[in-house]
Amino acid sequence: MMIDDHGEKLFEWVDTSPGGYVNKKQQVRRDAKTGVRGVYVTASVKKGEVLATLPWSALISGEKPGDTSFCDTIAETAREMSIVATADRHNTSSQPTSTYGPYAELLYATRDGFPLFRDDAESLLMKVVGRYLPPRPERINFHLTLWRNACGGVKGAPVVSTDPARNLQLFEHAAILVQTRAEWVLGSVSGERMAVMVPIYDMYNHRNGKYNNMQTDGTIGGKYTIRASRDIEAGEQVYNTYGQSGTWVTFNNFGFVEDYPQRWTFDLPPMYGGGSIDFLLDEVEERGQTSDTEMQQRHNTTETDMSRTALVRWNGSPPSASGIKFLVRELDRLGDIRKRYLNRYNASSGTIGSSLQQVWEYHSSLTDAISEAVQAAGGIYVPSNGSESAILTWPMGMATLCLAAFVGRLFLSLSRAQLSESKETEGTKVRKKKKKARAKTTGKR
């Protein structure tokens, strides 16, 4: 881990702003390997302790609340980034500076990790999801479509650059940023809300379950406060939640695969019985604890961490035999995609956070999640070497029952055949006696 200069500069800007405050127990760090930025506490923080307070003047927003207020926020964000871009291009302090200082600079510098899949990345993602896995094709790359439909695209926006190509680039950049980072703040009137860009808030990474340890409070026109929702130990990362709709939703909406706990939902096609398979996948701290409804399964997440396990919790009933068959088929298909396209769509040739890398990470998480589900449902997935087929084996108890049933049916079939043969023999003897009697009567042999 290394200190992130952009983040620390933003913390200082907020803390020195009128009405602003940042808890000094926090530090912005960046993972040297993955490039992921996060906020960590350097000393213990108590539940309810304020992590940051931001005045309304530090938030980027439009002027009017409403469901389409994000359109104005996009325009304002694009305008501020254009100021940063101009100053950066001319490399001079004589150019106008952004009202939002380091925050606008940080937004402008954020270029990758978006849920925007084009060219090879889009082609690969379509192959990964196939005909049945989420997200469905019509949901992919929805951000720019939504901006064009709801806001009118660049035609409905103010001009922030005299260069049309540059203007479009800035607005598409802002549209993605706002839709993946903005917070909806409520007003004093019931149902009133406004989409705003909140400095620091969007630096807290996402993680659900016991890891989520912050909460927010704010109203339109007022201050915005971030607090600890539980005690946070020194060295812990501060985690926000971007929603609990599911892992594929997080990937499609925000461009990354969430860490545990994960929620997966797979809709079954009619040929596999319809319905859906819905489950939570979470870490297990202590191995060896299982129950009838929870099966602890091995889950290797990284090359260096081989001890992590995963626990499957079904939301509803476990999958039927048809459902397991569907999952096994998808596992085989995902394995075939990796063999066929890993070299062609090589994520290592791109930068950290590249779209191709994001798709391969999603492919890996899909494979892990489905494999865990198959095992937890009672089957053990054994992919064949180079073959398109797979073997679904069962625990010894199930195998014994199946073998006993097979032997019983075989014995019953043989008994019926022997009985039929015996009846046929007795009938033949009777027919021969009658035929012999008729021959004697007529003098024929």
Short mmCIF file of C-alpha atoms in Angstrom, two decimals:
data_model
loop_
_atom_site.label_atom_id
_atom_site.label_comp_id
_atom_site.label_asym_id
_atom_site.label_seq_id
_atom_site.Cartn_x
_atom_site.Cartn_y
_atom_site.Cartn_z
CA MET A 1 0.00 0.00 0.00
CA MET A 2 1.14 3.52 -0.75
CA ILE A 3 -0.27 6.93 0.10
CA ASP A 4 -2.48 8.36 -2.66
CA ASP A 5 -1.50 11.99 -3.25
CA HIS A 6 -4.71 12.90 -5.11
CA GLY A 7 -6.82 11.58 -2.25
CA GLU A 8 -4.80 13.28 0.46
CA LYS A 9 -4.97 16.57 -1.45
CA LEU A 10 -8.76 16.25 -1.65
CA PHE A 11 -8.99 15.53 2.08
CA GLU A 12 -7.01 18.69 2.82
CA TRP A 13 -9.19 20.77 0.47
CA VAL A 14 -12.41 19.65 2.18
CA ASP A 15 -10.96 20.06 5.67
CA THR A 16 -9.88 23.65 4.98
CA SER A 17 -13.13 24.63 3.23
CA PRO A 18 -15.61 26.77 5.27
CA GLY A 19 -17.84 24.33 7.10
CA GLY A 20 -15.80 21.32 5.98
CA TYR A 21 -14.27 18.65 8.21
CA VAL A 22 -12.29 15.43 7.66
CA ASN A 23 -11.43 13.04 10.50
CA LYS A 24 -7.63 12.86 10.79
CA LYS A 25 -7.80 9.14 11.56
CA GLN A 26 -8.38 8.45 7.86
CA GLN A 27 -5.79 7.96 5.15
CA VAL A 28 -6.17 7.42 1.40
CA ARG A 29 -4.05 4.54 0.13
CA ARG A 30 -3.59 2.86 -3.21
CA ASP A 31 -2.80 -0.80 -3.81
CA ALA A 32 0.48 -0.88 -5.74
CA LYS A 33 -0.50 -4.07 -7.59
CA THR A 34 -4.14 -3.44 -8.51
CA GLY A 35 -4.14 0.36 -8.48
CA VAL A 36 -7.35 0.36 -6.41
CA ARG A 37 -7.73 3.36 -4.11
CA GLY A 38 -9.30 3.04 -0.65
CA VAL A 39 -9.79 4.90 2.63
CA TYR A 40 -8.32 3.31 5.77
CA VAL A 41 -8.40 4.32 9.43
CA THR A 42 -5.09 4.69 11.24
CA ALA A 43 -6.67 4.55 14.71
CA SER A 44 -9.87 3.04 16.08
CA VAL A 45 -13.10 4.87 15.28
CA LYS A 46 -16.22 4.60 17.44
CA LYS A 47 -19.73 4.00 16.13
CA GLY A 48 -21.37 7.32 15.27
CA GLU A 49 -18.06 9.18 15.02
CA VAL A 50 -18.01 11.70 12.17
CA LEU A 51 -15.69 10.76 9.31
CA ALA A 52 -16.35 13.84 7.18
CA THR A 53 -18.65 16.84 6.92
CA LEU A 54 -19.12 18.68 3.62
CA PRO A 55 -20.87 22.00 3.05
CA TRP A 56 -23.36 22.16 0.18
CA SER A 57 -20.99 24.47 -1.69
CA ALA A 58 -18.47 21.62 -2.01
CA LEU A 59 -20.98 19.36 -3.81
CA ILE A 60 -21.39 19.43 -7.60
CA SER A 61 -25.04 19.68 -8.59
CA GLY A 62 -27.57 21.46 -10.76
CA GLU A 63 -30.06 23.99 -9.48
CA LYS A 64 -33.36 22.09 -9.45
CA PRO A 65 -34.22 18.77 -7.78
CA GLY A 66 -36.05 15.99 -9.60
CA ASP A 67 -35.58 12.58 -11.18
CA THR A 68 -33.69 14.13 -14.11
CA SER A 69 -31.54 16.38 -11.94
CA PHE A 70 -28.61 14.14 -12.83
CA CYS A 71 -28.67 15.74 -16.30
CA ASP A 72 -27.77 19.13 -14.81
CA THR A 73 -25.16 17.49 -12.59
CA ILE A 74 -23.61 15.88 -15.67
CA ALA A 75 -23.45 19.26 -17.40
CA GLU A 76 -21.89 20.93 -14.36
CA THR A 77 -19.34 18.12 -13.97
CA ALA A 78 -18.41 18.36 -17.67
CA ARG A 79 -17.97 22.13 -17.33
CA GLU A 80 -15.65 21.80 -14.32
CA MET A 81 -13.60 19.09 -16.03
CA SER A 82 -13.25 21.27 -19.14
CA ILE A 83 -11.67 23.96 -16.95
CA VAL A 84 -9.21 21.42 -15.56
CA ALA A 85 -8.49 20.09 -19.07
CA THR A 86 -7.80 23.59 -20.42
CA ALA A 87 -5.42 24.43 -17.57
CA ASP A 88 -3.71 21.06 -17.96
CA ARG A 89 -3.36 21.47 -21.73
CA HIS A 90 -1.85 24.97 -21.49
CA ASN A 91 0.16 24.08 -18.39
CA THR A 92 -0.19 27.56 -16.97
CA SER A 93 -1.56 29.06 -13.78
CA SER A 94 -3.07 31.99 -15.70
CA GLN A 95 -6.02 29.83 -16.82
CA PRO A 96 -9.28 29.80 -14.78
CA THR A 97 -9.38 27.23 -12.01
CA SER A 98 -12.27 24.96 -11.10
CA THR A 99 -14.51 25.94 -8.19
CA TYR A 100 -14.18 22.40 -6.91
CA GLY A 101 -10.38 22.33 -7.04
CA PRO A 102 -8.82 18.91 -6.34
CA TYR A 103 -12.18 17.15 -6.70
CA ALA A 104 -12.60 18.25 -10.33
CA GLU A 105 -8.97 17.30 -10.97
CA LEU A 106 -9.54 13.84 -9.49
CA LEU A 107 -12.67 13.31 -11.59
CA TYR A 108 -10.90 14.40 -14.77
CA ALA A 109 -7.99 12.04 -14.01
CA THR A 110 -10.35 9.07 -13.55
CA ARG A 111 -10.34 7.40 -16.97
CA ASP A 112 -10.67 3.64 -16.49
CA GLY A 113 -12.69 1.08 -14.57
CA PHE A 114 -15.95 2.30 -16.09
CA PRO A 115 -18.83 -0.04 -17.06
CA LEU A 116 -18.30 0.90 -20.69
CA PHE A 117 -17.53 -2.06 -22.94
CA ARG A 118 -16.66 -1.39 -26.56
CA ASP A 119 -15.02 -3.25 -29.44
CA ASP A 120 -13.16 -6.36 -28.19
CA ALA A 121 -14.42 -5.94 -24.62
CA GLU A 122 -18.05 -5.85 -25.73
CA SER A 123 -17.53 -8.82 -28.04
CA LEU A 124 -15.94 -10.85 -25.24
CA LEU A 125 -18.64 -9.92 -22.71
CA MET A 126 -21.37 -11.05 -25.12
CA LYS A 127 -19.60 -14.39 -25.44
CA VAL A 128 -19.28 -14.73 -21.66
CA VAL A 129 -22.97 -14.11 -20.89
CA GLY A 130 -24.14 -16.19 -23.84
CA ARG A 131 -27.87 -16.77 -24.20
CA TYR A 132 -28.82 -17.07 -20.53
CA LEU A 133 -26.33 -15.55 -18.05
CA PRO A 134 -26.63 -11.97 -16.74
CA PRO A 135 -26.37 -9.19 -17.62
CA ARG A 136 -28.53 -9.52 -20.70
CA PRO A 137 -27.29 -7.69 -23.84
CA GLU A 138 -29.96 -4.97 -23.65
CA ARG A 139 -28.68 -3.96 -20.18
CA ILE A 140 -25.01 -3.66 -21.15
CA ASN A 141 -23.62 -0.15 -21.82
CA PHE A 142 -26.88 1.48 -20.74
CA HIS A 143 -25.30 4.60 -19.20
CA LEU A 144 -24.74 6.57 -22.39
CA THR A 145 -28.09 5.44 -23.80
CA LEU A 146 -29.84 6.68 -20.67
CA TRP A 147 -27.99 10.01 -20.87
CA ARG A 148 -29.04 10.49 -24.51
CA ASN A 149 -32.66 9.49 -23.89
CA ALA A 150 -33.22 11.31 -20.59
CA CYS A 151 -30.97 14.33 -21.08
CA GLY A 152 -30.88 14.71 -24.86
CA GLY A 153 -27.15 13.98 -25.11
CA VAL A 154 -24.93 16.84 -26.22
CA LYS A 155 -27.84 18.42 -28.11
CA GLY A 156 -29.60 19.07 -24.84
CA ALA A 157 -26.50 20.25 -22.98
CA PRO A 158 -24.55 23.51 -22.82
CA VAL A 159 -21.34 23.75 -24.83
CA VAL A 160 -18.26 23.34 -22.62
CA SER A 161 -15.74 23.11 -25.46
CA THR A 162 -15.68 24.74 -28.90
CA ASP A 163 -14.24 21.52 -30.32
CA PRO A 164 -17.28 19.25 -31.01
CA ALA A 165 -15.29 16.05 -30.56
CA ARG A 166 -13.81 17.32 -27.31
CA ASN A 167 -17.22 18.48 -26.13
CA LEU A 168 -18.72 15.04 -26.73
CA GLN A 169 -15.80 13.35 -24.99
CA LEU A 170 -16.16 15.51 -21.88
CA PHE A 171 -19.91 14.93 -21.66
CA GLU A 172 -19.66 11.15 -22.11
CA HIS A 173 -16.95 11.11 -19.44
CA ALA A 174 -19.16 13.16 -17.10
CA ALA A 175 -22.23 11.02 -17.85
CA ILE A 176 -20.41 7.86 -16.78
CA LEU A 177 -18.92 9.53 -13.69
CA VAL A 178 -22.24 10.90 -12.44
CA GLN A 179 -24.19 7.69 -13.02
CA THR A 180 -21.58 5.60 -11.20
CA ARG A 181 -20.65 8.02 -8.40
CA ALA A 182 -23.49 10.46 -7.67
CA GLU A 183 -25.51 10.31 -4.46
CA TRP A 184 -29.24 11.04 -4.33
CA VAL A 185 -29.89 13.58 -1.56
CA LEU A 186 -33.42 14.08 -0.27
CA GLY A 187 -35.16 17.43 0.15
CA SER A 188 -37.52 18.78 2.80
CA VAL A 189 -40.53 18.05 0.59
CA SER A 190 -41.69 14.42 0.47
CA GLY A 191 -40.37 12.66 -2.62
CA GLU A 192 -38.01 15.49 -3.53
CA ARG A 193 -34.48 14.41 -4.40
CA MET A 194 -31.38 15.61 -6.24
CA ALA A 195 -28.39 13.83 -7.75
CA VAL A 196 -25.15 15.36 -6.46
CA MET A 197 -21.44 14.60 -6.70
CA VAL A 198 -20.00 14.42 -3.17
CA PRO A 199 -16.23 14.75 -2.65
CA ILE A 200 -14.71 12.00 -0.45
CA TYR A 201 -18.00 10.02 -0.43
CA ASP A 202 -17.17 8.40 -3.77
CA MET A 203 -13.70 7.42 -2.54
CA TYR A 204 -15.11 4.88 -0.09
CA ASN A 205 -15.16 1.50 -1.81
CA HIS A 206 -18.15 -0.82 -1.92
CA ARG A 207 -18.64 -3.91 0.20
CA ASN A 208 -21.78 -5.33 1.77
CA GLY A 209 -22.41 -7.45 4.84
CA LYS A 210 -20.35 -7.03 7.99
CA TYR A 211 -17.75 -5.00 6.08
CA ASN A 212 -20.06 -2.05 5.43
CA ASN A 213 -19.18 0.39 8.21
CA MET A 214 -20.32 3.89 7.19
CA GLN A 215 -23.58 5.78 6.76
CA THR A 216 -24.55 9.19 5.40
CA ASP A 217 -26.96 11.97 6.24
CA GLY A 218 -27.75 15.08 4.23
CA THR A 219 -30.50 17.27 2.83
CA ILE A 220 -30.71 19.45 -0.28
CA GLY A 221 -29.00 22.77 0.43
CA GLY A 222 -27.63 21.60 3.78
CA LYS A 223 -24.47 19.94 4.99
CA TYR A 224 -23.61 16.36 4.12
CA THR A 225 -22.25 14.16 6.93
CA ILE A 226 -20.51 10.77 6.80
CA ARG A 227 -20.37 8.71 10.02
CA ALA A 228 -19.13 5.33 11.19
CA SER A 229 -22.07 2.90 11.40
CA ARG A 230 -20.12 0.62 13.76
CA ASP A 231 -16.80 0.54 15.58
CA ILE A 232 -13.92 0.47 13.09
CA GLU A 233 -10.59 -0.99 14.15
CA ALA A 234 -7.25 0.57 13.22
CA GLY A 235 -6.11 -0.66 9.80
CA GLU A 236 -9.63 -1.42 8.57
CA GLN A 237 -10.87 -0.03 5.30
CA VAL A 238 -13.95 2.18 5.39
CA TYR A 239 -16.63 0.62 3.18
CA ASN A 240 -19.74 2.10 1.63
CA THR A 241 -22.53 0.15 -0.09
CA TYR A 242 -23.55 0.82 -3.68
CA GLY A 243 -26.61 -1.43 -3.35
CA GLN A 244 -27.52 -5.06 -2.69
CA SER A 245 -29.26 -6.00 -5.92
CA GLY A 246 -26.67 -8.58 -6.91
CA THR A 247 -23.09 -9.10 -8.09
CA TRP A 248 -23.96 -8.92 -11.78
CA VAL A 249 -25.88 -5.67 -11.16
CA THR A 250 -22.84 -4.16 -9.42
CA PHE A 251 -20.64 -5.21 -12.34
CA ASN A 252 -23.03 -3.84 -14.95
CA ASN A 253 -23.74 -0.58 -13.12
CA PHE A 254 -20.30 0.23 -11.72
CA GLY A 255 -17.77 -1.81 -13.72
CA PHE A 256 -16.24 -4.07 -11.05
CA VAL A 257 -16.87 -7.44 -9.42
CA GLU A 258 -17.74 -7.01 -5.76
CA ASP A 259 -15.86 -8.94 -3.12
CA TYR A 260 -17.67 -11.27 -0.69
CA PRO A 261 -20.46 -11.34 0.19
CA GLN A 262 -21.86 -11.80 -3.29
CA ARG A 263 -25.41 -12.43 -4.46
CA TRP A 264 -26.06 -14.34 -7.66
CA THR A 265 -29.34 -14.91 -9.49
CA PHE A 266 -29.63 -17.04 -12.62
CA ASP A 267 -32.90 -17.27 -14.54
CA LEU A 268 -33.55 -20.76 -15.87
CA PRO A 269 -34.82 -21.15 -19.44
CA PRO A 270 -38.05 -23.15 -19.92
CA MET A 271 -36.15 -26.21 -21.11
CA TYR A 272 -34.60 -26.42 -17.63
CA GLY A 273 -37.84 -25.90 -15.74
CA GLY A 274 -38.00 -22.10 -15.59
CA GLY A 275 -37.81 -20.14 -12.37
CA SER A 276 -34.49 -18.96 -10.98
CA ILE A 277 -31.52 -19.99 -8.85
CA ASP A 278 -30.77 -17.39 -6.18
CA PHE A 279 -28.02 -17.62 -3.56
CA LEU A 280 -25.53 -15.71 -1.43
CA LEU A 281 -21.83 -16.54 -1.56
CA ASP A 282 -19.88 -15.49 1.50
CA GLU A 283 -16.62 -16.12 3.31
CA VAL A 284 -16.37 -18.65 6.11
CA GLU A 285 -14.07 -17.73 8.96
CA GLU A 286 -14.04 -21.14 10.61
CA ARG A 287 -13.94 -24.31 8.56
CA GLY A 288 -15.69 -27.52 9.48
CA GLN A 289 -19.12 -26.06 10.28
CA THR A 290 -21.89 -27.24 7.96
CA SER A 291 -25.61 -27.84 8.18
CA ASP A 292 -28.36 -29.36 6.05
CA THR A 293 -28.99 -26.03 4.35
CA GLU A 294 -25.45 -24.65 4.24
CA MET A 295 -22.51 -26.48 2.68
CA GLN A 296 -19.08 -25.04 3.20
CA GLN A 297 -17.06 -25.25 0.01
CA ARG A 298 -13.45 -24.59 -0.92
CA HIS A 299 -13.01 -21.32 -2.79
CA ASN A 300 -9.53 -20.29 -3.91
CA THR A 301 -9.62 -16.60 -4.75
CA THR A 302 -6.00 -15.75 -5.43
CA GLU A 303 -2.76 -17.56 -6.13
CA THR A 304 -1.35 -16.50 -2.78
CA ASP A 305 -4.46 -17.13 -0.62
CA MET A 306 -5.33 -20.81 -0.87
CA SER A 307 -7.16 -21.10 2.47
CA ARG A 308 -10.30 -19.08 1.77
CA THR A 309 -13.59 -20.91 1.71
CA ALA A 310 -17.04 -19.97 0.53
CA LEU A 311 -20.44 -20.61 2.00
CA VAL A 312 -23.54 -20.91 -0.17
CA ARG A 313 -26.83 -19.75 1.33
CA TRP A 314 -29.87 -20.41 -0.84
CA ASN A 315 -32.52 -17.71 -1.16
CA GLY A 316 -35.37 -20.15 -1.46
CA SER A 317 -35.02 -23.78 -2.50
CA PRO A 318 -31.79 -25.30 -3.82
CA PRO A 319 -31.74 -25.99 -7.56
CA SER A 320 -33.46 -29.06 -8.93
CA ALA A 321 -31.69 -31.70 -11.02
CA SER A 322 -32.63 -29.69 -14.13
CA GLY A 323 -31.24 -26.53 -12.54
CA ILE A 324 -27.95 -28.26 -11.74
CA LYS A 325 -27.80 -29.55 -15.30
CA PHE A 326 -28.14 -25.94 -16.53
CA LEU A 327 -25.34 -24.76 -14.23
CA VAL A 328 -23.04 -27.57 -15.37
CA ARG A 329 -23.70 -26.74 -19.00
CA GLU A 330 -22.82 -23.09 -18.36
CA LEU A 331 -19.64 -24.10 -16.53
CA ASP A 332 -18.52 -26.11 -19.52
CA ARG A 333 -19.32 -23.22 -21.84
CA LEU A 334 -17.38 -20.73 -19.70
CA GLY A 335 -14.40 -23.09 -19.62
CA ASP A 336 -14.50 -23.41 -23.39
CA ILE A 337 -14.57 -19.61 -23.77
CA ARG A 338 -11.44 -19.27 -21.67
CA LYS A 339 -9.59 -21.87 -23.73
CA ARG A 340 -10.66 -20.38 -27.04
CA TYR A 341 -10.37 -16.64 -26.38
CA LEU A 342 -7.85 -16.00 -23.59
CA ASN A 343 -5.00 -15.39 -26.03
CA ARG A 344 -7.14 -13.52 -28.54
CA TYR A 345 -8.60 -11.15 -25.93
CA ASN A 346 -5.54 -10.77 -23.75
CA ALA A 347 -6.28 -8.58 -20.75
CA SER A 348 -2.61 -8.44 -19.71
CA SER A 349 -1.85 -6.34 -22.79
CA GLY A 350 -4.07 -3.55 -21.46
CA THR A 351 -3.71 -1.29 -18.46
CA ILE A 352 -4.98 -2.00 -14.98
CA GLY A 353 -8.74 -1.47 -14.99
CA SER A 354 -9.03 -1.98 -18.74
CA SER A 355 -12.37 -3.19 -20.09
CA LEU A 356 -10.91 -6.54 -21.19
CA GLN A 357 -9.52 -7.13 -17.72
CA GLN A 358 -12.90 -6.28 -16.19
CA VAL A 359 -14.65 -8.83 -18.42
CA TRP A 360 -12.15 -11.58 -17.59
CA GLU A 361 -12.59 -10.85 -13.87
CA TYR A 362 -16.35 -11.19 -14.30
CA HIS A 363 -15.83 -14.44 -16.23
CA SER A 364 -13.73 -15.79 -13.36
CA SER A 365 -16.29 -14.78 -10.71
CA LEU A 366 -19.14 -16.34 -12.70
CA THR A 367 -17.17 -19.57 -12.98
CA ASP A 368 -16.38 -19.64 -9.25
CA ALA A 369 -19.94 -18.81 -8.19
CA ILE A 370 -21.58 -21.43 -10.42
CA SER A 371 -19.05 -24.07 -9.40
CA GLU A 372 -19.73 -23.38 -5.71
CA ALA A 373 -23.49 -23.58 -6.31
CA VAL A 374 -23.20 -26.94 -8.06
CA GLN A 375 -21.15 -28.36 -5.20
CA ALA A 376 -23.45 -26.94 -2.52
CA ALA A 377 -26.47 -28.45 -4.30
CA GLY A 378 -24.95 -31.91 -3.90
CA GLY A 379 -23.07 -32.33 -7.14
CA ILE A 380 -19.34 -32.19 -7.74
CA TYR A 381 -18.38 -30.65 -11.05
CA VAL A 382 -15.59 -32.48 -12.85
CA PRO A 383 -14.75 -30.84 -16.19
CA SER A 384 -13.37 -33.21 -18.79
CA ASN A 385 -10.00 -32.59 -20.41
CA GLY A 386 -10.59 -30.76 -23.67
CA SER A 387 -14.05 -32.24 -24.11
CA GLU A 388 -17.27 -30.28 -24.41
CA SER A 389 -18.96 -32.58 -21.92
CA ALA A 390 -18.77 -32.68 -18.15
CA ILE A 391 -19.37 -35.30 -15.49
CA LEU A 392 -21.72 -34.62 -12.63
CA THR A 393 -20.88 -37.00 -9.80
CA TRP A 394 -22.74 -37.31 -6.52
CA PRO A 395 -21.78 -37.93 -2.90
CA MET A 396 -21.39 -41.58 -1.84
CA GLY A 397 -24.77 -41.76 -0.12
CA MET A 398 -26.60 -40.61 -3.24
CA ALA A 399 -24.54 -42.94 -5.44
CA THR A 400 -25.39 -45.91 -3.20
CA LEU A 401 -29.10 -45.16 -3.35
CA CYS A 402 -28.98 -44.82 -7.13
CA LEU A 403 -27.08 -48.12 -7.48
CA ALA A 404 -29.53 -49.92 -5.20
CA ALA A 405 -32.45 -48.60 -7.21
CA PHE A 406 -30.79 -49.71 -10.45
CA VAL A 407 -30.09 -53.21 -9.15
CA GLY A 408 -33.65 -53.52 -7.85
CA ARG A 409 -35.12 -52.51 -11.19
CA LEU A 410 -32.78 -54.90 -13.01
CA PHE A 411 -33.82 -57.81 -10.75
CA LEU A 412 -37.48 -56.98 -11.25
CA SER A 413 -37.02 -56.87 -15.02
CA LEU A 414 -35.23 -60.24 -15.05
CA SER A 415 -37.92 -61.82 -12.88
CA ARG A 416 -40.65 -60.60 -15.20
CA ALA A 417 -38.75 -61.94 -18.21
CA GLN A 418 -38.30 -65.36 -16.59
CA LEU A 419 -41.98 -65.50 -15.64
CA SER A 420 -42.98 -64.56 -19.19
CA GLU A 421 -40.66 -67.25 -20.59
CA SER A 422 -42.15 -69.84 -18.20
CA LYS A 423 -45.70 -68.97 -19.25
CA GLU A 424 -44.64 -69.17 -22.90
CA THR A 425 -43.17 -72.72 -22.39
CA GLU A 426 -46.34 -74.06 -20.73
CA GLY A 427 -48.49 -72.64 -23.54
CA THR A 428 -46.31 -74.29 -26.19
CA LYS A 429 -46.71 -77.76 -24.57
CA VAL A 430 -50.51 -77.43 -24.49
CA ARG A 431 -50.63 -76.38 -28.16
CA LYS A 432 -48.47 -79.37 -29.22
CA LYS A 433 -50.74 -81.88 -27.37
CA LYS A 434 -53.86 -80.47 -29.06
CA LYS A 435 -52.19 -80.62 -32.48
CA LYS A 436 -51.17 -84.27 -31.97
CA ALA A 437 -54.71 -85.22 -30.94
CA ARG A 438 -56.17 -83.63 -34.08
CA ALA A 439 -53.63 -85.51 -36.29
CA LYS A 440 -54.67 -88.86 -34.85
CA THR A 441 -58.32 -88.10 -35.48
CA THR A 442 -57.76 -87.17 -39.16
CA GLY A 443 -55.03 -89.73 -39.86
CA LYS A 444 -52.44 -87.09 -40.48
CA ARG A 445 -49.11 -86.88 -38.89
#
